[in-house]
Amino acid sequence: MSQIRVALRNSAAQLMSHSQVARALRFFETNAGAITEEQIRICTVPASPFGEQERAEYLRQKFSELRLTEVEIDEEGNCLGLIRGASLKPLVVVSAHLDTVFSKDADFTVVKRDHKLFAPGIADDGCGLAALIAHASVIQNERIPLEGSLLFVGTVGEEGEGNLRGVRHLFTKGRWASEVDAFLSFDGPGLDRITNRALGSRRYRVEFTGPGGHSWGDFGVANPVHALGRAISRLAGYPAPKDPRTTFNVGRIEGGTGVNSIPSRATMEVDLRSTAESELQRLDAFFRRAMHDAADEENGSRRTGDALQLKLTLIGERPTGETPSDSPLVELALEATRLLGVEPRLDQSSTDSNLPISLGIPAITLGAGGTSGSSHTLDEWYDPRDRDKGLKRGLLVILGIVGIKK
Ligand SMILES: [Zn+2]
C-alpha cells in the first residue's frame, strides 16, 4: 500500500522562533493548574466501553465554547470539532480516546493526594483528553494562523472490545473519511514515546456445545469443558517467537453448571498478538487448527451421544503496520522531542493509530506529558508535573504538519 506523503510545512526549530507560537508554548506553563482542573472535570464524567455518550457530550460543549466549527457527535459517538485554517488541506486529525476500560458503575470521582490525581482512566486517556482541549484552547486563544486545518476528535471504542470502532468509523464512513492527510493521537503520559508502529491483534470467542448430561449416567458423552481443556493445552504449546514478539493469552473461560453435570457449553476468549503480520497470520492459523483438532479429539473419544459443535467468533481485529521512521511526521516528532531536551523513543503499541496506519495515512501516537501508574486498575494515578513539555512537543508536531503562516 502506498504511503500518502504529507509535506512537512515547518520544522520544530522554525516554529519556536515564531512569536505567537512562542507565546502558545508558554501558555502550557502558565496555565498548568487550569489544564489539570480541566482534566479533573472531564475525567469525573463517567465513560465506559460502549458508554461514552456523557463524556462525548461534555467535550462537544467544550469544543463549542472554544468556537470550533462543524462541532458534532457522529453516528458512532465520536465528538468532532474543526479549526479551519487558510485552506481545508492538509487536514490533520488530533485525537484522544473518550472510553476507559471501566464499567459504568465504577466511581469516577477524582481524588487529589500530594501531586497525584487518582481516578479510573485519569491517565488513560484523561491526560490525552486534557491535551486535546489544551491544544484547541491555545490555538484558538492565540489565534495562530494555520495553513491547513485541524480536526479535533474524542474517539469512542479505543479500548478492548471497542475494537477501534470510533477511529474505524472516522476513516471509513465518517464525513471526513477521504479528507484526512495525517493523524496524531495523545494516549497516556510521557515525553519520549512516539508510537509509529501498530501492534496487530486478533481476538476470538471460542464456544463448544454438546448434549450435556449426568456425570455418572451419561458418561461417554462429548464434554465441552474437556474439549476446552484439550484446546487450551494445544494452544499453550505454540512455539511463539520472541522476535518478532508474538504472544497469546486465554483470558477468560466459562462453562458448566455443577460438579456432577456434564456441561452443554463451554467458552473462552483468546487474544493473539504479533509485531509482524506474517507471524500473526501463522499464529492465527495454528490457533484455528488447534480448536478444530481439540473438537475432533473430544468427539473421537466419546462413547455415545451427538458430536459437540465448535463455534469461533472473531471479536476483535487490529491491523499491524507502521509509519516509517523517515516519514516527515515521525521526523518532526523526533526533532520536537529533542528540542525539548528529551531523547525520543520509537515505540510499537496498539492505539487508535493502528487504523490510519493500515490505510497508509501517516499516523503517530504521542505521550501527553506527566507520569502515571496502575493503568487499567481502579488505583490508576497521574502526576501532571512536567506535563507542559509533553504539550509543547505536541503543539510543535501539530503546527509543523498543518503549517502556519508567517
Ligand atoms: Zn489509551
Coordinates of N, CA and C and ligand atoms in Angstrom, one line a residue, residues 97 124 158-159 187, ligand 1:
H97 N -8.8 9.3 23.2 CA -9.9 8.5 23.3 C -10.8 8.7 24.5
D124 N -5.2 7.3 31.3 CA -5.5 6.6 30.0 C -7.0 6.6 29.8
E158 N -11.7 2.8 21.8 CA -10.3 2.5 21.6 C -9.9 1.3 22.4
E159 N -10.5 1.1 23.6 CA -10.1 0.0 24.4 C -10.8 -1.3 24.1
D187 N -2.2 9.5 23.8 CA -2.7 8.4 24.6 C -1.7 8.1 25.8
Ligands
ZN1 ZN -5.3 4.5 25.9

